[in-house]
Short mmCIF file of C-alpha atoms and ligand atoms in Angstrom, two decimals:
data_model
loop_
_atom_site.label_atom_id
_atom_site.label_comp_id
_atom_site.label_asym_id
_atom_site.label_seq_id
_atom_site.Cartn_x
_atom_site.Cartn_y
_atom_site.Cartn_z
CA MET A 1 18.17 -15.78 -31.95
CA THR A 2 18.04 -14.81 -28.28
CA LYS A 3 14.76 -13.12 -27.46
CA LEU A 4 14.46 -10.21 -25.06
CA LEU A 5 12.30 -9.71 -21.97
CA GLY A 6 12.70 -7.41 -19.02
CA VAL A 7 11.34 -5.25 -16.28
CA ILE A 8 11.00 -1.48 -16.73
CA GLY A 9 11.02 0.83 -13.73
CA ASP A 10 12.71 3.53 -11.67
CA PRO A 11 14.28 2.52 -9.31
CA ILE A 12 14.98 -0.90 -10.77
CA SER A 13 18.39 -2.07 -9.55
CA HIS A 14 16.75 -3.75 -6.50
CA SER A 15 14.43 -5.88 -8.67
CA LEU A 16 14.53 -9.66 -8.30
CA SER A 17 12.46 -10.17 -11.44
CA PRO A 18 15.57 -10.84 -13.62
CA LEU A 19 16.70 -13.55 -11.18
CA ILE A 20 13.24 -15.17 -11.22
CA HIS A 21 12.67 -15.06 -14.97
CA ASN A 22 16.22 -15.91 -16.05
CA GLY A 23 16.05 -18.91 -13.70
CA TRP A 24 12.86 -20.10 -15.34
CA LEU A 25 14.18 -19.39 -18.87
CA ARG A 26 17.18 -21.60 -18.05
CA ASP A 27 14.92 -24.27 -16.45
CA PHE A 28 12.91 -24.49 -19.67
CA GLY A 29 15.93 -24.05 -21.96
CA PHE A 30 14.33 -21.06 -23.75
CA PRO A 31 16.81 -18.93 -25.76
CA ALA A 32 15.84 -15.64 -24.14
CA THR A 33 17.20 -13.16 -21.63
CA TYR A 34 15.36 -10.99 -19.09
CA GLU A 35 16.94 -7.64 -18.20
CA ALA A 36 16.38 -4.85 -15.67
CA MET A 37 15.68 -1.66 -17.67
CA HIS A 38 16.05 1.67 -15.92
CA VAL A 39 13.50 4.07 -17.40
CA PRO A 40 12.56 7.29 -15.54
CA GLY A 41 8.95 8.46 -15.33
CA GLY A 42 7.62 9.99 -18.55
CA GLN A 43 9.97 7.96 -20.78
CA LEU A 44 8.01 4.72 -21.01
CA SER A 45 6.62 5.49 -24.44
CA SER A 46 10.05 5.94 -26.09
CA ALA A 47 11.41 2.87 -24.24
CA LEU A 48 8.57 0.74 -25.61
CA GLU A 49 9.12 2.12 -29.11
CA SER A 50 12.75 0.96 -29.12
CA LEU A 51 11.84 -2.42 -27.58
CA ALA A 52 9.24 -2.96 -30.32
CA LYS A 53 12.08 -2.69 -32.90
CA ARG A 54 13.99 -5.51 -31.20
CA ASP A 55 13.26 -9.22 -30.80
CA THR A 56 11.19 -8.62 -27.68
CA VAL A 57 8.64 -11.08 -26.24
CA GLY A 58 7.30 -8.83 -23.49
CA VAL A 59 8.13 -6.77 -20.43
CA ASN A 60 7.03 -6.32 -16.88
CA VAL A 61 6.38 -2.75 -15.83
CA THR A 62 6.76 -1.46 -12.33
CA LEU A 63 6.86 1.80 -10.39
CA PRO A 64 6.18 4.51 -11.64
CA HIS A 65 4.88 3.25 -15.01
CA LYS A 66 1.94 0.94 -14.30
CA LEU A 67 -0.81 3.40 -15.16
CA GLU A 68 0.92 4.69 -18.30
CA ALA A 69 1.65 1.12 -19.46
CA LEU A 70 -2.07 0.46 -19.73
CA ALA A 71 -2.65 3.72 -21.59
CA LEU A 72 0.09 2.89 -24.13
CA ALA A 73 -1.19 -0.64 -24.86
CA LYS A 74 -3.44 -1.21 -27.86
CA THR A 75 -5.47 -3.92 -26.11
CA ALA A 76 -5.87 -4.92 -22.48
CA SER A 77 -7.22 -7.85 -20.48
CA ALA A 78 -10.48 -7.26 -18.61
CA SER A 79 -8.68 -7.19 -15.24
CA ALA A 80 -6.00 -4.70 -16.39
CA ALA A 81 -8.73 -2.44 -17.79
CA LYS A 82 -10.77 -2.68 -14.58
CA ILE A 83 -7.75 -2.14 -12.34
CA GLY A 84 -6.59 0.75 -14.53
CA ALA A 85 -2.96 -0.40 -14.35
CA ALA A 86 -0.78 -2.95 -16.12
CA ASN A 87 2.34 -4.79 -14.99
CA THR A 88 2.74 -7.10 -17.99
CA LEU A 89 3.06 -6.05 -21.63
CA THR A 90 3.31 -8.48 -24.52
CA LEU A 91 4.56 -7.47 -27.97
CA GLN A 92 2.22 -8.54 -30.76
CA GLN A 93 3.04 -9.39 -34.40
CA ASP A 94 1.91 -5.93 -35.53
CA LYS A 95 4.36 -4.38 -32.95
CA SER A 96 1.56 -3.17 -30.71
CA TRP A 97 1.41 -4.04 -27.00
CA THR A 98 -1.17 -6.04 -25.06
CA ALA A 99 -1.57 -5.21 -21.37
CA ASP A 100 -2.27 -7.59 -18.51
CA ASN A 101 -2.29 -7.25 -14.76
CA THR A 102 -0.90 -10.23 -12.88
CA ASP A 103 -0.55 -8.36 -9.56
CA ALA A 104 -4.14 -9.11 -8.54
CA PRO A 105 -4.00 -12.93 -8.78
CA GLY A 106 -0.44 -12.83 -7.40
CA PHE A 107 -1.54 -10.80 -4.39
CA MET A 108 -4.56 -12.98 -3.64
CA SER A 109 -2.69 -16.27 -3.74
CA SER A 110 0.00 -14.83 -1.44
CA LEU A 111 -2.57 -13.45 1.03
CA ARG A 112 -4.40 -16.78 1.17
CA ASP A 113 -1.07 -18.44 1.77
CA ALA A 114 -0.26 -16.05 4.66
CA LEU A 115 -3.69 -16.46 6.27
CA GLN A 116 -4.03 -20.18 5.49
CA THR A 117 -7.67 -19.60 4.52
CA ASN A 118 -9.77 -18.51 1.56
CA ASP A 119 -12.36 -16.85 3.79
CA LEU A 120 -11.61 -13.18 4.43
CA SER A 121 -15.17 -12.29 5.42
CA LYS A 122 -14.30 -11.71 9.10
CA GLU A 123 -11.21 -9.59 8.38
CA LYS A 124 -10.90 -5.85 8.89
CA VAL A 125 -8.37 -4.77 6.27
CA LEU A 126 -6.45 -1.49 6.42
CA LEU A 127 -4.90 -0.71 3.04
CA LEU A 128 -2.14 1.92 2.97
CA GLY A 129 -1.55 3.56 -0.41
CA ALA A 130 -3.72 4.12 -3.48
CA GLY A 131 -1.29 3.78 -6.41
CA GLY A 132 -1.14 1.14 -9.14
CA SER A 133 -0.37 -1.76 -6.79
CA ALA A 134 -3.16 -0.74 -4.40
CA ARG A 135 -5.61 -0.80 -7.29
CA ALA A 136 -4.70 -4.44 -7.97
CA VAL A 137 -5.09 -5.25 -4.26
CA VAL A 138 -8.56 -3.65 -4.18
CA TYR A 139 -9.57 -5.50 -7.34
CA ALA A 140 -8.50 -8.79 -5.72
CA LEU A 141 -10.13 -8.03 -2.35
CA ASN A 142 -13.37 -7.11 -4.12
CA GLU A 143 -14.04 -10.84 -4.53
CA GLN A 144 -15.40 -10.73 -0.99
CA ALA A 145 -17.46 -8.28 1.10
CA ILE A 146 -14.72 -7.50 3.60
CA ASP A 147 -14.43 -4.50 5.92
CA LEU A 148 -11.95 -2.28 4.04
CA THR A 149 -10.37 1.10 4.82
CA ILE A 150 -8.02 2.82 2.34
CA LEU A 151 -5.63 5.55 3.48
CA ASN A 152 -3.34 7.53 1.20
CA ARG A 153 -0.93 10.48 1.39
CA THR A 154 -3.07 12.08 -1.33
CA PRO A 155 -6.55 11.41 0.12
CA SER A 156 -8.45 12.12 -3.12
CA LYS A 157 -6.87 8.98 -4.63
CA ALA A 158 -8.08 6.93 -1.66
CA VAL A 159 -11.58 8.30 -2.26
CA SER A 160 -11.66 7.29 -5.91
CA LEU A 161 -10.12 3.88 -5.18
CA SER A 162 -12.74 3.22 -2.48
CA ASN A 163 -15.40 3.61 -5.19
CA GLU A 164 -13.81 0.70 -7.06
CA PHE A 165 -14.59 -1.58 -4.13
CA THR A 166 -18.16 -2.49 -4.96
CA ASN A 167 -18.74 -5.59 -2.83
CA ALA A 168 -19.16 -3.55 0.37
CA LYS A 169 -18.67 0.05 1.41
CA ALA A 170 -14.99 0.96 1.82
CA ALA A 171 -13.92 3.76 4.16
CA PHE A 172 -11.10 6.12 3.14
CA GLY A 173 -8.87 8.82 4.58
CA ASP A 174 -5.52 10.54 4.84
CA LEU A 175 -2.46 8.37 5.49
CA SER A 176 -1.46 10.68 8.35
CA GLN A 177 -4.50 9.38 10.28
CA TYR A 178 -3.28 5.78 10.21
CA LYS A 179 -2.91 5.45 13.99
CA GLU A 180 -6.66 5.93 14.39
CA TYR A 181 -7.39 2.95 12.15
CA ILE A 182 -4.54 0.58 12.81
CA GLU A 183 -5.73 -0.44 16.27
CA SER A 184 -8.94 -2.03 15.04
CA ALA A 185 -7.55 -3.62 11.83
CA THR A 186 -6.96 -7.38 11.69
CA ILE A 187 -4.69 -7.06 8.63
CA VAL A 188 -2.57 -4.11 7.45
CA ILE A 189 -1.46 -4.11 3.82
CA ASN A 190 1.22 -1.56 2.95
CA THR A 191 1.42 -0.68 -0.74
CA THR A 192 3.03 2.75 -0.34
CA SER A 193 6.49 3.25 -1.73
CA GLY A 194 7.51 5.09 1.47
CA GLY A 195 10.01 2.30 2.26
CA TYR A 196 12.17 3.36 -0.69
CA SER A 197 12.72 6.74 0.96
CA GLY A 198 13.02 5.34 4.49
CA ASP A 199 9.54 6.44 5.64
CA ILE A 200 8.31 4.05 8.31
CA ILE A 201 4.82 3.61 9.70
CA ASP A 202 4.76 3.41 13.47
CA THR A 203 2.57 0.32 13.72
CA GLY A 204 2.05 0.16 17.50
CA PRO A 205 1.53 -3.25 19.15
CA GLY A 206 0.56 -5.99 16.70
CA ASN A 207 -0.54 -8.78 19.05
CA GLY A 208 0.02 -11.36 16.33
CA ARG A 209 -1.94 -9.52 13.61
CA LEU A 210 -0.73 -9.63 9.99
CA PHE A 211 1.34 -6.74 8.59
CA TYR A 212 1.82 -7.40 4.91
CA ASP A 213 4.19 -5.10 2.99
CA ILE A 214 4.01 -5.77 -0.72
CA SER A 215 7.58 -4.55 -1.27
CA TYR A 216 10.56 -6.75 -0.50
CA GLY A 217 14.28 -6.61 0.22
CA ALA A 218 15.78 -3.33 1.43
CA ALA A 219 12.58 -1.35 0.69
CA ALA A 220 10.56 -3.50 3.12
CA LYS A 221 13.23 -4.40 5.65
CA ALA A 222 13.15 -1.42 8.04
CA GLN A 223 9.34 -1.36 8.11
CA LEU A 224 8.97 -5.10 8.65
CA ASP A 225 11.76 -5.29 11.25
CA ASP A 226 9.99 -2.54 13.19
CA ALA A 227 6.55 -4.18 12.89
CA LYS A 228 8.00 -7.53 13.95
CA LEU A 229 9.55 -5.96 17.05
CA ASN A 230 6.07 -4.63 17.82
CA GLY A 231 4.59 -8.13 17.74
CA TRP A 232 3.12 -8.21 14.22
CA ARG A 233 3.22 -11.32 12.08
CA VAL A 234 5.01 -9.90 9.05
CA ARG A 235 5.05 -10.81 5.39
CA ASP A 236 7.00 -9.16 2.60
CA GLY A 237 6.06 -9.14 -1.07
CA LEU A 238 8.30 -12.02 -2.20
CA ASN A 239 5.48 -14.57 -2.50
CA MET A 240 3.41 -12.06 -4.45
CA LEU A 241 6.38 -11.16 -6.63
CA VAL A 242 6.94 -14.80 -7.56
CA ALA A 243 3.21 -15.44 -8.08
CA GLN A 244 2.76 -12.43 -10.40
CA ALA A 245 5.96 -13.35 -12.25
CA ALA A 246 4.64 -16.89 -12.80
CA GLU A 247 1.41 -15.46 -14.24
CA SER A 248 3.42 -13.23 -16.61
CA PHE A 249 5.61 -16.17 -17.67
CA ARG A 250 2.46 -18.19 -18.41
CA ILE A 251 1.12 -15.34 -20.58
CA TRP A 252 4.39 -15.07 -22.56
CA PHE A 253 5.26 -18.78 -22.90
CA GLY A 254 2.13 -20.79 -22.00
CA GLU A 255 4.13 -22.70 -19.37
CA GLU A 256 3.72 -22.99 -15.59
CA PRO A 257 7.14 -22.34 -13.99
CA ASP A 258 8.34 -23.63 -10.60
CA ARG A 259 7.30 -21.03 -7.99
CA ILE A 260 8.91 -22.73 -4.99
CA LEU A 261 12.27 -22.92 -6.72
CA ALA A 262 12.01 -19.22 -7.66
CA LEU A 263 11.14 -18.25 -4.08
CA LYS A 264 14.19 -20.13 -2.82
CA ARG A 265 16.42 -18.41 -5.38
CA CYS A 266 15.10 -15.01 -4.26
CA GLN A 267 15.56 -15.76 -0.57
CA ASN A 268 19.11 -16.93 -1.22
CA ALA A 269 19.91 -13.78 -3.20
CA LEU A 270 18.50 -11.51 -0.47
CA GLU A 271 20.41 -13.37 2.24
CA ALA A 272 23.64 -13.13 0.23
CA ALA A 273 23.10 -9.37 -0.18
CA GLU A 274 22.67 -8.74 3.58
P1 LIG B 1 2.81 1.39 -7.23
O1 LIG B 1 2.59 0.97 -8.64
O2 LIG B 1 3.93 0.62 -6.58
O3 LIG B 1 1.58 1.36 -6.39
P2 LIG B 1 2.55 4.21 -7.49
O4 LIG B 1 1.37 4.02 -8.38
O5 LIG B 1 3.56 5.25 -7.83
O6 LIG B 1 3.36 2.87 -7.31
O7 LIG B 1 1.98 4.47 -6.00
C1 LIG B 1 2.81 4.74 -4.93
C2 LIG B 1 1.99 4.84 -3.66
O8 LIG B 1 2.87 5.10 -2.56
C3 LIG B 1 0.97 5.98 -3.66
O9 LIG B 1 -0.12 5.62 -2.84
C4 LIG B 1 1.79 7.12 -3.03
O10 LIG B 1 1.02 8.13 -2.43
P3 LIG B 1 0.49 9.39 -3.30
O11 LIG B 1 -0.72 8.88 -4.05
O12 LIG B 1 0.17 10.41 -2.31
O13 LIG B 1 1.62 9.77 -4.23
C5 LIG B 1 2.52 6.35 -1.97
N1 LIG B 1 3.77 6.99 -1.52
C6 LIG B 1 4.89 7.24 -2.24
N2 LIG B 1 5.86 7.76 -1.47
C7 LIG B 1 5.35 7.86 -0.22
C8 LIG B 1 5.85 8.33 1.03
N3 LIG B 1 7.10 8.80 1.15
N4 LIG B 1 5.03 8.25 2.10
C9 LIG B 1 3.78 7.75 1.98
N5 LIG B 1 3.23 7.31 0.84
C10 LIG B 1 4.00 7.36 -0.25
#
């Protein structure tokens, strides 16, 4: 019988996760299908209840459900518990859910790839946003004592997230102050979902510095086009998306899928959609 997997979110129609996972399911010949599931905020619990009645293996969870996903799971990995957010749920025999967070390892491998180094100790990182994805970024960055500043539209969330960064003291502030901080940063990481509503950060001159937006496709395009014009070296979240997807696939099936092939499939799909 065909098993079910999917990604739950709102919005969700832009998601490339079905393309990635269905590609891998075909590559391995697994009788399963991975669907995009549109579930508005506040309805995750009932969506999980109906999925638990079906032949479901697991689901990815994205905006705006990552914090609630952890709360609804019966058990959680140490990293998901520490991050306080989950992006991967696995259905257990007893119909309960186990939560994992594969954003943190996915983010770190993509950042190392962009910088071509494992040593971030000299970097001055400006992190924009303090939601579920930002929590995973901070958890990953906490491996090293970097210079970190966190800015968020709701500053109180930046304050509490800065306390999670224990390896060094992290500064925090209001997103509206970003121009003050951006000049001295060596890397800017944008985790806000402003791109979905067309809100762009005026980056100023980049002089070859890295502007990394963890979204991809249409949500990242306007921001990254603008940053690129301003001389930033830009990265979107495609590498991270594929890396976190591969970690989820490994959790569900115990297999290591082909990341390079998945990246190519995503790039082709985005190009075709332009
Ligand atoms: P995710 O799991 O992708 O991080 P999230 O937890 O809903 O999603 O977090 C979204 C982040 O984008 C938050 O930092 C949010 O700011 P608030 O904490 O103030 O809500 C930020 N965000 C959302 N829309 C934004 C906008 N239009 N401009 C700036 N920041 C925005």
